[in-house]
Coordinates of C-alpha atoms and ligand atoms in Angstrom, one line a residue:
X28 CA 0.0 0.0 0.0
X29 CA 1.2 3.5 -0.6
X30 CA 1.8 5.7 2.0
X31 CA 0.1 9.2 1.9
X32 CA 3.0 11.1 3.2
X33 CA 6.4 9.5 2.7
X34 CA 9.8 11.6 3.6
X35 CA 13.1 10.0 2.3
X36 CA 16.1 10.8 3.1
X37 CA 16.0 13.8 4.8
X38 CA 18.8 15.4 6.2
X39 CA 18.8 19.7 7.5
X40 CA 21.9 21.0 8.7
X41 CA 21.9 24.3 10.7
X42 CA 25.8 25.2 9.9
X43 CA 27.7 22.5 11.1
X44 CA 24.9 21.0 13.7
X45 CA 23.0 18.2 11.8
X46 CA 19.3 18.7 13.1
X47 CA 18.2 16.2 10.6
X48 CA 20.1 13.1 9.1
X49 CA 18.6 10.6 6.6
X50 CA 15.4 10.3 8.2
X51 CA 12.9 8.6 6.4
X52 CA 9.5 8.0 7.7
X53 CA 5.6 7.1 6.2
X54 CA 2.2 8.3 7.5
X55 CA -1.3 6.3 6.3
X56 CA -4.4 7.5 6.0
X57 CA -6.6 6.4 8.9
X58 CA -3.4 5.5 10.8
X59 CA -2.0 8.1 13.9
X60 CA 1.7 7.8 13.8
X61 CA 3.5 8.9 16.0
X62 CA 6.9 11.0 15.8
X63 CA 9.1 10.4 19.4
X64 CA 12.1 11.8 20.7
X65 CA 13.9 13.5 23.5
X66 CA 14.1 17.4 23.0
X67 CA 16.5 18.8 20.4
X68 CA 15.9 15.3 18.7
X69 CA 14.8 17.4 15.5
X70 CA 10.7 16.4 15.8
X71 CA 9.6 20.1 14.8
X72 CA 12.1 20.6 12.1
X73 CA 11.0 17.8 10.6
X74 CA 7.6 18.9 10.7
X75 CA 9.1 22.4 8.6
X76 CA 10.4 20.2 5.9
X77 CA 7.2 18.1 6.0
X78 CA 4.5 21.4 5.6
X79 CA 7.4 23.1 3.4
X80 CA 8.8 25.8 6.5
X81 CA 12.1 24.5 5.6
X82 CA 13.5 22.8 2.5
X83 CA 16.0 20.0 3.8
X84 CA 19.3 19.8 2.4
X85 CA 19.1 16.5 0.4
X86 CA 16.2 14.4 0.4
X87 CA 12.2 14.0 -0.2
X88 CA 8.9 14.8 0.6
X89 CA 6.3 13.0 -1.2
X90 CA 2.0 13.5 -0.7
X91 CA 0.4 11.1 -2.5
X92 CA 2.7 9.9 -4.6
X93 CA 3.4 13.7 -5.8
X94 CA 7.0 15.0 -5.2
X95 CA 6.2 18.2 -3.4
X96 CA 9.7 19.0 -1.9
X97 CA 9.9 22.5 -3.9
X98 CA 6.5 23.2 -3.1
X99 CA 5.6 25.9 0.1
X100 CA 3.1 25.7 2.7
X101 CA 0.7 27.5 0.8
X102 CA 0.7 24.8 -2.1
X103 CA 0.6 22.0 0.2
X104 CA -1.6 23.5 2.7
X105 CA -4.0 23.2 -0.9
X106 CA -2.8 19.6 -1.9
X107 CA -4.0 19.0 1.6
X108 CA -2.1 19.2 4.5
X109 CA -2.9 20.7 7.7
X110 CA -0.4 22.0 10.9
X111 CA -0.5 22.9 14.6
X112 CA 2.4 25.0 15.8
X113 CA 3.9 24.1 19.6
X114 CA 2.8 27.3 20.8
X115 CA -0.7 28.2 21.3
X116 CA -2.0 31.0 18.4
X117 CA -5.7 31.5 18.7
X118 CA -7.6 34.6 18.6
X119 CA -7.9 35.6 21.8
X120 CA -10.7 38.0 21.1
X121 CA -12.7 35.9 19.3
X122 CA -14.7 33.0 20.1
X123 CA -14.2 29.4 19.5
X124 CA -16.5 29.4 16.8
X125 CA -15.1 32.3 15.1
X126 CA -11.7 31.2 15.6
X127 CA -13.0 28.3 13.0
X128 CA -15.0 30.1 10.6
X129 CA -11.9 32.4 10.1
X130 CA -10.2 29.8 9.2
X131 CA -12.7 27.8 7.4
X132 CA -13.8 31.2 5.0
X133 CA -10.5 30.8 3.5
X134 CA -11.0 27.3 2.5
X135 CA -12.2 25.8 -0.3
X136 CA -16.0 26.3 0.0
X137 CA -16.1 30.0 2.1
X138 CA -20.3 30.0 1.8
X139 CA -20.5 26.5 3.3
X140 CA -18.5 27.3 6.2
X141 CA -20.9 27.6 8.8
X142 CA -22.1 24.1 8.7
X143 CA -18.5 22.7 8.0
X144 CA -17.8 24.7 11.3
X145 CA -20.8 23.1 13.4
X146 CA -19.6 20.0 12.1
X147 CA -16.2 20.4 13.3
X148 CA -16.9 21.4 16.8
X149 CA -19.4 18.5 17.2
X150 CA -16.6 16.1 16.5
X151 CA -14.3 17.6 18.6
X152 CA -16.6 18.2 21.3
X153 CA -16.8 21.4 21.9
X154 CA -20.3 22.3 21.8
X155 CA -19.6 23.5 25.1
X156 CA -17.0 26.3 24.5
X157 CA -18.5 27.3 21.2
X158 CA -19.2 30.7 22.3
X159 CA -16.5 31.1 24.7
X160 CA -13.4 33.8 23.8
X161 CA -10.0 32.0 23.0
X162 CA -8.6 34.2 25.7
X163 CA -10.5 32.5 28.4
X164 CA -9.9 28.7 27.7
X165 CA -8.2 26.6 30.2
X166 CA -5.1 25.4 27.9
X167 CA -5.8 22.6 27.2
X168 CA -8.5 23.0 25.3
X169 CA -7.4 25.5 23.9
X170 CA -5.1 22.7 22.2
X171 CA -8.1 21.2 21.0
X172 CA -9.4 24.4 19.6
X173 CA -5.8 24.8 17.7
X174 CA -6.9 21.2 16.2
X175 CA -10.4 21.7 15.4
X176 CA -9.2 24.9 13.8
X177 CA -6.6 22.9 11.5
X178 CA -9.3 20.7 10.6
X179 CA -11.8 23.1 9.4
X180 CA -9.9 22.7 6.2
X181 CA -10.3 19.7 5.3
X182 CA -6.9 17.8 5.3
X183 CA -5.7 14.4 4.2
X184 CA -2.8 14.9 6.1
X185 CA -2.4 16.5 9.7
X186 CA 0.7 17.3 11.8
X187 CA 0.1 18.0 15.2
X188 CA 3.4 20.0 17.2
X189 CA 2.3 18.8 20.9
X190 CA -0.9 18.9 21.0
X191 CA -1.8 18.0 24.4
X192 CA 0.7 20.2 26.5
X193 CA -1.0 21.3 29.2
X194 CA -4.3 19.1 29.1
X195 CA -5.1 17.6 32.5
X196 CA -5.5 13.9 32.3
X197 CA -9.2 14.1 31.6
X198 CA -8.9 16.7 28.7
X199 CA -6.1 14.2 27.4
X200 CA -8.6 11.0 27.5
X201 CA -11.0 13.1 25.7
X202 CA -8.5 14.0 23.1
X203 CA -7.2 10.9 22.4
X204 CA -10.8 9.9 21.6
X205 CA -11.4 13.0 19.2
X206 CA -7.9 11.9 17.2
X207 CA -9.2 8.4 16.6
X208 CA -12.2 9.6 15.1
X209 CA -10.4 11.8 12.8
X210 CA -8.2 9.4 11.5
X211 CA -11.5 7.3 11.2
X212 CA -12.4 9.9 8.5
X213 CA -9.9 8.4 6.4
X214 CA -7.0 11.6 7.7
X215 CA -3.4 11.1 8.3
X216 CA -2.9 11.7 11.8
X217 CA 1.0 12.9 12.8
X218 CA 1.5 13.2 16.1
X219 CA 4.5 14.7 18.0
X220 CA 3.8 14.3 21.7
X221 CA 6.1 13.9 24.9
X222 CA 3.1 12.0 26.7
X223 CA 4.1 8.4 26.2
X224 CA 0.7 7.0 27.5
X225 CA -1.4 9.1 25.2
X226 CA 1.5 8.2 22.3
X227 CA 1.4 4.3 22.8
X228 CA -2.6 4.2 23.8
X229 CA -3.5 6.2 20.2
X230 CA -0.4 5.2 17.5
X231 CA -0.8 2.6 14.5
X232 CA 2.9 2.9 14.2
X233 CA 5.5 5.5 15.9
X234 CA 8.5 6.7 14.5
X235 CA 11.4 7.3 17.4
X236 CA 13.9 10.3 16.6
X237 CA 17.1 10.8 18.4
X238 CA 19.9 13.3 17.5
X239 CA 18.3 14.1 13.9
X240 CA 18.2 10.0 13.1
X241 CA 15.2 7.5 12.8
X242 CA 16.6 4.8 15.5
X243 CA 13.4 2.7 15.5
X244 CA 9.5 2.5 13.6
X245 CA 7.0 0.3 14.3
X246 CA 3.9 -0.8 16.4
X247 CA 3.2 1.0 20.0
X248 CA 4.4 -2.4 21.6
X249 CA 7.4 -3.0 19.5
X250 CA 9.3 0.5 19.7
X251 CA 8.6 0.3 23.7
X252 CA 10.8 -2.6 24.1
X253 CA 13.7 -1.2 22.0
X254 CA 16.4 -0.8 23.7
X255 CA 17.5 2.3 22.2
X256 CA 14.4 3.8 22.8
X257 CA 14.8 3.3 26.3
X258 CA 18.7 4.5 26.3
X259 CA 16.8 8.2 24.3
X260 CA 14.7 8.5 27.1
X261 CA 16.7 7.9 29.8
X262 CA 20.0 9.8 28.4
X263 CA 17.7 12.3 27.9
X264 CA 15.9 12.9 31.9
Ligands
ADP306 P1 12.6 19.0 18.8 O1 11.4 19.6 18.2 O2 12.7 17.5 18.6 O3 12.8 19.4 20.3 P2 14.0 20.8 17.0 O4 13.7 20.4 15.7 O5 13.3 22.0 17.5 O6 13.9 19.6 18.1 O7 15.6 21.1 17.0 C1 16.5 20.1 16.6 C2 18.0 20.7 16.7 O8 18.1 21.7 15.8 C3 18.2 21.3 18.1 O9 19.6 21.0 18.4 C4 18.0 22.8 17.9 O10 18.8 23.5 18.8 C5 18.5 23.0 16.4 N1 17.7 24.0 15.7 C6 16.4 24.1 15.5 N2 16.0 25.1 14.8 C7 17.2 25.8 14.6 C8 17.5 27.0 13.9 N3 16.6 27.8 13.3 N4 18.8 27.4 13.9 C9 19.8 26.7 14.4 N5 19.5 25.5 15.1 C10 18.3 25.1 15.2
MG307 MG1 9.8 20.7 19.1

């Protein structure tokens, strides 16, 4: 089967610091994958390359079978690819449900926004905050909001920088519920997380970064017992 996201190769060097080296990993369509690593591991540049932030030094980025390494954000944001950033940017002003029909106006359809917006915030559950100012959210769901917001557009593929930092464990169990059902919907879930139980509880298949290399991918169960995995974590605390 072909992947829906595949990077190959991918090496970005900032001067003579290798943030990125060779890495090559896949992302399916109704699969969450996971993207692991200790900090400094190069998990958000690789998410540049991947939504076109960065171009890498040597190597690919291919969405659906298309070669879109010289492409920007812009072009693949249309080809169907969707981010979250690591720090929180909502409106503050606004509400929840304009936060999403900003962003949802400058999609494809603008005059069906509305409903895709209602839509949205049923599957994310929250019908509760809908009227609420960004401002005013308890963090975590204001992590939520940030991925509701990315999904107003539609995406095949979405890459998610940390999305439950700061959710208490509640608003995490709820999450990890709302991230299934979107990759039910037939999306590409990428998930960089540090919270291991939400990580192995949600993932298909996680990739583990370490020092800008790939040093394991595979099933939840699999990359826990790695060694090396272990050796990241640990060198790392
Ligand atoms: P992670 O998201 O896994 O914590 P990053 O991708 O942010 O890691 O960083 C990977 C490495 O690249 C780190 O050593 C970091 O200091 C370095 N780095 C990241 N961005 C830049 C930049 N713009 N200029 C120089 N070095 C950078
Ligand atoms: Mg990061």
């Amino acid at each position: 089967m072909q992947s829906l996201l595949e990077v190959e190769d991918v090496s970005v060097a900032f001067g003579a610091h290798k943030a990125l080296d060779g890495v090559r990993i896949t992302a399916q369509r109704g699969h969450i994958t996971g993207l692991i690593g200790p900090n400094g591991a190069g998990k958000s540049t690789l998410f540049d390359v991947i939504c076109g932030l960065r171009r890498p030094g040597s190597g690919s980025v291919r969405l659906n079978g298309e070669n879109i390494t010289r492409l920007g954000p812009a072009q693949r944001a249309r080809r169907g690819m969707a981010r979250t950033f690591q720090g929180l940017e909502l409106f503050g002003r606004l509400s929840v449900r304009d936060n999403l029909l900003v962003a949802a106006e400058m999609g494809r359809n603008p005059r069906g926004a509305g409903q895709l917006v209602d839509g949205v915030i049923e599957r994310a559950q929250l019908g509760a905050y809908a009227d609420r100012l960004a401002d005013s959210l308890p963090t975590g769901v204001g992590r939520q909001v940030e991925v509701a917001r990315a999904l107003t557009t539609r995406p095949d593929l979405i890459l998610l920088d940390e999305p439950a930092a700061g959710q208490d464990p509640e608003e995490t169990e709820r999450f990890a519920g709302i991230l299934r059902r979107v990759a039910e919907d037939d999306v590409a879930v990428l998930l960089v997380e540090h919270d291991m139980e939400l990580v192995m509880s949600v993932c298909d298949q996680v990739h583990v970064l370490d020092l800008g290399a790939i040093i394991t991918s595979g099933p939840p169960d699999e990359v826990r017992r790695h060694s090396a995995v272990l050796d990241a974590y640990l060198g790392a605390s």
